[in-house]
Amino acid sequence: MTDDIWKRDEIESPCIKICVIHPETRLCTGCLRTIDEITAWSRMTPDLRRKVMGELPSREAQHKQRRGGREARLKRA
């Protein structure tokens, strides 16, 4: 008996098991995908997965910006 499900020719998930959704960007802080992308991943075509994977590096900059600190609190006051 073979297990063909685990031998499929697919793009692997970018998940690194740090699954926390950033409150402002709404991206996973681990893999940088949106909730919709995460939930649809298993149903996406290989081309659509490649497209998402290509966009992930540009999303990383959104998480490098400081969100808080004294300056942010003063702006909200």
mmCIF file of N, CA and C in Angstrom:
data_model
loop_
_atom_site.group_PDB
_atom_site.id
_atom_site.type_symbol
_atom_site.label_atom_id
_atom_site.label_comp_id
_atom_site.label_asym_id
_atom_site.label_seq_id
_atom_site.Cartn_x
_atom_site.Cartn_y
_atom_site.Cartn_z
ATOM 1 N N MET A 1 0.835 -1.187 0.000
ATOM 2 C CA MET A 1 0.000 0.000 0.000
ATOM 3 C C MET A 1 0.882 1.254 0.000
ATOM 4 N N THR A 2 0.601 2.186 -0.892
ATOM 5 C CA THR A 2 1.385 3.417 -0.939
ATOM 6 C C THR A 2 0.538 4.576 -0.442
ATOM 7 N N ASP A 3 1.216 5.586 -0.021
ATOM 8 C CA ASP A 3 0.535 6.774 0.492
ATOM 9 C C ASP A 3 0.789 7.928 -0.465
ATOM 10 N N ASP A 4 0.006 7.992 -1.544
ATOM 11 C CA ASP A 4 0.208 9.003 -2.584
ATOM 12 C C ASP A 4 -0.132 10.414 -2.132
ATOM 13 N N ILE A 5 -0.945 10.541 -1.096
ATOM 14 C CA ILE A 5 -1.297 11.880 -0.623
ATOM 15 C C ILE A 5 -0.054 12.650 -0.213
ATOM 16 N N TRP A 6 0.879 12.018 0.450
ATOM 17 C CA TRP A 6 2.072 12.713 0.944
ATOM 18 C C TRP A 6 3.173 12.791 -0.098
ATOM 19 N N LYS A 7 2.926 12.281 -1.286
ATOM 20 C CA LYS A 7 3.928 12.326 -2.346
ATOM 21 C C LYS A 7 3.482 13.211 -3.498
ATOM 22 N N ARG A 8 2.473 14.032 -3.270
ATOM 23 C CA ARG A 8 1.990 14.901 -4.330
ATOM 24 C C ARG A 8 3.027 15.970 -4.653
ATOM 25 N N ASP A 9 3.005 16.408 -5.893
ATOM 26 C CA ASP A 9 3.936 17.442 -6.339
ATOM 27 C C ASP A 9 3.293 18.809 -6.112
ATOM 28 N N GLU A 10 3.411 19.327 -4.904
ATOM 29 C CA GLU A 10 2.792 20.599 -4.548
ATOM 30 C C GLU A 10 3.812 21.514 -3.897
ATOM 31 N N ILE A 11 3.481 22.778 -3.916
ATOM 32 C CA ILE A 11 4.290 23.745 -3.179
ATOM 33 C C ILE A 11 3.958 23.568 -1.703
ATOM 34 N N GLU A 12 4.981 23.452 -0.888
ATOM 35 C CA GLU A 12 4.762 23.277 0.543
ATOM 36 C C GLU A 12 4.243 24.559 1.174
ATOM 37 N N SER A 13 3.600 24.400 2.286
ATOM 38 C CA SER A 13 3.089 25.535 3.031
ATOM 39 C C SER A 13 4.250 26.325 3.645
ATOM 40 N N PRO A 14 4.133 27.645 3.693
ATOM 41 C CA PRO A 14 5.168 28.453 4.343
ATOM 42 C C PRO A 14 5.015 28.477 5.869
ATOM 43 N N CYS A 15 4.057 27.733 6.403
ATOM 44 C CA CYS A 15 3.791 27.731 7.843
ATOM 45 C C CYS A 15 5.029 27.305 8.631
ATOM 46 N N ILE A 16 5.350 28.087 9.673
ATOM 47 C CA ILE A 16 6.460 27.736 10.563
ATOM 48 C C ILE A 16 5.954 27.497 11.986
ATOM 49 N N LYS A 17 4.656 27.274 12.098
ATOM 50 C CA LYS A 17 4.000 26.948 13.368
ATOM 51 C C LYS A 17 4.105 28.049 14.415
ATOM 52 N N ILE A 18 4.151 29.287 13.950
ATOM 53 C CA ILE A 18 4.017 30.455 14.822
ATOM 54 C C ILE A 18 2.772 31.162 14.316
ATOM 55 N N CYS A 19 1.634 30.713 14.785
ATOM 56 C CA CYS A 19 0.352 31.137 14.222
ATOM 57 C C CYS A 19 -0.300 32.196 15.098
ATOM 58 N N VAL A 20 0.050 33.445 14.832
ATOM 59 C CA VAL A 20 -0.502 34.579 15.559
ATOM 60 C C VAL A 20 -0.857 35.641 14.525
ATOM 61 N N ILE A 21 -2.095 36.079 14.533
ATOM 62 C CA ILE A 21 -2.518 37.097 13.578
ATOM 63 C C ILE A 21 -2.234 38.478 14.158
ATOM 64 N N HIS A 22 -1.464 39.250 13.426
ATOM 65 C CA HIS A 22 -1.105 40.608 13.830
ATOM 66 C C HIS A 22 -2.378 41.456 13.820
ATOM 67 N N PRO A 23 -2.648 42.209 14.890
ATOM 68 C CA PRO A 23 -3.917 42.940 14.991
ATOM 69 C C PRO A 23 -4.090 44.062 13.962
ATOM 70 N N GLU A 24 -3.015 44.623 13.472
ATOM 71 C CA GLU A 24 -3.129 45.737 12.524
ATOM 72 C C GLU A 24 -3.009 45.285 11.071
ATOM 73 N N THR A 25 -2.034 44.443 10.775
ATOM 74 C CA THR A 25 -1.834 44.020 9.382
ATOM 75 C C THR A 25 -2.748 42.866 9.003
ATOM 76 N N ARG A 26 -3.277 42.150 9.994
ATOM 77 C CA ARG A 26 -4.139 40.978 9.776
ATOM 78 C C ARG A 26 -3.407 39.863 9.042
ATOM 79 N N LEU A 27 -2.066 39.841 9.177
ATOM 80 C CA LEU A 27 -1.237 38.788 8.610
ATOM 81 C C LEU A 27 -0.738 37.891 9.727
ATOM 82 N N CYS A 28 -0.513 36.625 9.417
ATOM 83 C CA CYS A 28 0.088 35.719 10.388
ATOM 84 C C CYS A 28 1.535 36.167 10.610
ATOM 85 N N THR A 29 1.948 36.302 11.849
ATOM 86 C CA THR A 29 3.312 36.756 12.130
ATOM 87 C C THR A 29 4.344 35.685 11.793
ATOM 88 N N GLY A 30 3.913 34.448 11.657
ATOM 89 C CA GLY A 30 4.843 33.369 11.310
ATOM 90 C C GLY A 30 5.070 33.247 9.820
ATOM 91 N N CYS A 31 3.999 33.065 9.063
ATOM 92 C CA CYS A 31 4.140 32.797 7.621
ATOM 93 C C CYS A 31 3.789 33.986 6.743
ATOM 94 N N LEU A 32 3.213 35.030 7.301
ATOM 95 C CA LEU A 32 2.861 36.270 6.608
ATOM 96 C C LEU A 32 1.677 36.130 5.653
ATOM 97 N N ARG A 33 0.921 35.024 5.763
ATOM 98 C CA ARG A 33 -0.275 34.878 4.932
ATOM 99 C C ARG A 33 -1.479 35.472 5.643
ATOM 100 N N THR A 34 -2.502 35.800 4.849
ATOM 101 C CA THR A 34 -3.760 36.257 5.418
ATOM 102 C C THR A 34 -4.557 35.048 5.900
ATOM 103 N N ILE A 35 -5.575 35.291 6.707
ATOM 104 C CA ILE A 35 -6.450 34.207 7.158
ATOM 105 C C ILE A 35 -7.066 33.501 5.948
ATOM 106 N N ASP A 36 -7.527 34.265 4.971
ATOM 107 C CA ASP A 36 -8.138 33.665 3.781
ATOM 108 C C ASP A 36 -7.154 32.774 3.029
ATOM 109 N N GLU A 37 -5.907 33.220 2.924
ATOM 110 C CA GLU A 37 -4.894 32.409 2.241
ATOM 111 C C GLU A 37 -4.597 31.131 3.015
ATOM 112 N N ILE A 38 -4.547 31.238 4.334
ATOM 113 C CA ILE A 38 -4.270 30.061 5.163
ATOM 114 C C ILE A 38 -5.385 29.028 5.023
ATOM 115 N N THR A 39 -6.625 29.483 5.116
ATOM 116 C CA THR A 39 -7.744 28.543 5.072
ATOM 117 C C THR A 39 -7.945 27.954 3.678
ATOM 118 N N ALA A 40 -7.589 28.683 2.635
ATOM 119 C CA ALA A 40 -7.783 28.186 1.270
ATOM 120 C C ALA A 40 -6.572 27.420 0.724
ATOM 121 N N TRP A 41 -5.477 27.406 1.454
ATOM 122 C CA TRP A 41 -4.218 26.864 0.945
ATOM 123 C C TRP A 41 -4.359 25.464 0.349
ATOM 124 N N SER A 42 -5.050 24.578 1.034
ATOM 125 C CA SER A 42 -5.148 23.197 0.552
ATOM 126 C C SER A 42 -5.986 23.085 -0.725
ATOM 127 N N ARG A 43 -6.770 24.097 -1.031
ATOM 128 C CA ARG A 43 -7.605 24.079 -2.231
ATOM 129 C C ARG A 43 -7.039 24.937 -3.364
ATOM 130 N N MET A 44 -5.957 25.650 -3.102
ATOM 131 C CA MET A 44 -5.368 26.525 -4.117
ATOM 132 C C MET A 44 -4.655 25.710 -5.193
ATOM 133 N N THR A 45 -4.634 26.274 -6.385
ATOM 134 C CA THR A 45 -3.865 25.670 -7.463
ATOM 135 C C THR A 45 -2.375 25.924 -7.203
ATOM 136 N N PRO A 46 -1.501 25.112 -7.789
ATOM 137 C CA PRO A 46 -0.063 25.372 -7.630
ATOM 138 C C PRO A 46 0.330 26.778 -8.093
ATOM 139 N N ASP A 47 -0.279 27.279 -9.163
ATOM 140 C CA ASP A 47 0.048 28.631 -9.644
ATOM 141 C C ASP A 47 -0.335 29.697 -8.627
ATOM 142 N N LEU A 48 -1.497 29.545 -8.020
ATOM 143 C CA LEU A 48 -1.930 30.514 -7.014
ATOM 144 C C LEU A 48 -1.038 30.439 -5.779
ATOM 145 N N ARG A 49 -0.637 29.236 -5.394
ATOM 146 C CA ARG A 49 0.296 29.104 -4.256
ATOM 147 C C ARG A 49 1.627 29.784 -4.562
ATOM 148 N N ARG A 50 2.131 29.588 -5.782
ATOM 149 C CA ARG A 50 3.389 30.243 -6.166
ATOM 150 C C ARG A 50 3.254 31.759 -6.093
ATOM 151 N N LYS A 51 2.102 32.274 -6.528
ATOM 152 C CA LYS A 51 1.851 33.720 -6.477
ATOM 153 C C LYS A 51 1.899 34.220 -5.033
ATOM 154 N N VAL A 52 1.215 33.527 -4.130
ATOM 155 C CA VAL A 52 1.218 33.922 -2.714
ATOM 156 C C VAL A 52 2.635 33.840 -2.157
ATOM 157 N N MET A 53 3.337 32.750 -2.453
ATOM 158 C CA MET A 53 4.706 32.593 -1.944
ATOM 159 C C MET A 53 5.605 33.727 -2.432
ATOM 160 N N GLY A 54 5.395 34.174 -3.666
ATOM 161 C CA GLY A 54 6.186 35.276 -4.211
ATOM 162 C C GLY A 54 5.915 36.603 -3.525
ATOM 163 N N GLU A 55 4.706 36.765 -2.982
ATOM 164 C CA GLU A 55 4.335 38.014 -2.304
ATOM 165 C C GLU A 55 4.815 38.066 -0.853
ATOM 166 N N LEU A 56 5.084 36.930 -0.249
ATOM 167 C CA LEU A 56 5.405 36.900 1.181
ATOM 168 C C LEU A 56 6.614 37.742 1.570
ATOM 169 N N PRO A 57 7.728 37.703 0.834
ATOM 170 C CA PRO A 57 8.880 38.524 1.253
ATOM 171 C C PRO A 57 8.563 40.019 1.348
ATOM 172 N N SER A 58 7.720 40.531 0.469
ATOM 173 C CA SER A 58 7.407 41.961 0.518
ATOM 174 C C SER A 58 6.510 42.304 1.709
ATOM 175 N N ARG A 59 5.813 41.331 2.250
ATOM 176 C CA ARG A 59 4.942 41.576 3.403
ATOM 177 C C ARG A 59 5.722 41.677 4.713
ATOM 178 N N GLU A 60 6.917 41.147 4.737
ATOM 179 C CA GLU A 60 7.700 41.130 5.970
ATOM 180 C C GLU A 60 7.965 42.532 6.506
ATOM 181 N N ALA A 61 8.136 43.490 5.630
ATOM 182 C CA ALA A 61 8.417 44.872 6.052
ATOM 183 C C ALA A 61 7.283 45.432 6.906
ATOM 184 N N GLN A 62 6.066 44.965 6.702
ATOM 185 C CA GLN A 62 4.933 45.461 7.480
ATOM 186 C C GLN A 62 5.064 45.108 8.958
ATOM 187 N N HIS A 63 5.810 44.076 9.267
ATOM 188 C CA HIS A 63 5.968 43.650 10.655
ATOM 189 C C HIS A 63 7.233 44.202 11.295
ATOM 190 N N LYS A 64 8.054 44.873 10.524
ATOM 191 C CA LYS A 64 9.298 45.425 11.065
ATOM 192 C C LYS A 64 9.080 46.790 11.708
ATOM 193 N N GLN A 65 7.971 47.436 11.384
ATOM 194 C CA GLN A 65 7.712 48.764 11.938
ATOM 195 C C GLN A 65 7.298 48.636 13.404
ATOM 196 N N ARG A 66 7.794 49.528 14.218
ATOM 197 C CA ARG A 66 7.387 49.541 15.623
ATOM 198 C C ARG A 66 5.954 49.999 15.730
ATOM 199 N N ARG A 67 5.204 49.323 16.584
ATOM 200 C CA ARG A 67 3.789 49.651 16.714
ATOM 201 C C ARG A 67 3.492 50.488 17.945
ATOM 202 N N GLY A 68 4.292 50.369 18.961
ATOM 203 C CA GLY A 68 3.898 50.972 20.221
ATOM 204 C C GLY A 68 4.953 51.891 20.791
ATOM 205 N N GLY A 69 5.082 51.803 22.070
ATOM 206 C CA GLY A 69 6.024 52.659 22.742
ATOM 207 C C GLY A 69 5.386 53.977 23.136
ATOM 208 N N ARG A 70 6.171 54.802 23.758
ATOM 209 C CA ARG A 70 5.683 56.079 24.277
ATOM 210 C C ARG A 70 5.143 56.977 23.167
ATOM 211 N N GLU A 71 5.874 57.036 22.051
ATOM 212 C CA GLU A 71 5.463 57.918 20.959
ATOM 213 C C GLU A 71 4.076 57.536 20.414
ATOM 214 N N ALA A 72 3.829 56.254 20.253
ATOM 215 C CA ALA A 72 2.519 55.798 19.749
ATOM 216 C C ALA A 72 1.414 56.120 20.750
ATOM 217 N N ARG A 73 1.689 55.966 22.036
ATOM 218 C CA ARG A 73 0.677 56.276 23.051
ATOM 219 C C ARG A 73 0.344 57.756 23.056
ATOM 220 N N LEU A 74 1.349 58.608 22.871
ATOM 221 C CA LEU A 74 1.118 60.049 22.855
ATOM 222 C C LEU A 74 0.270 60.456 21.646
ATOM 223 N N LYS A 75 0.487 59.796 20.510
ATOM 224 C CA LYS A 75 -0.291 60.111 19.306
ATOM 225 C C LYS A 75 -1.777 59.737 19.495
ATOM 226 N N ARG A 76 -2.033 58.691 20.269
ATOM 227 C CA ARG A 76 -3.405 58.259 20.476
ATOM 228 C C ARG A 76 -4.125 59.115 21.521
ATOM 229 N N ALA A 77 -3.388 59.792 22.352
ATOM 230 C CA ALA A 77 -3.996 60.563 23.441
ATOM 231 C C ALA A 77 -4.659 61.830 22.970
#
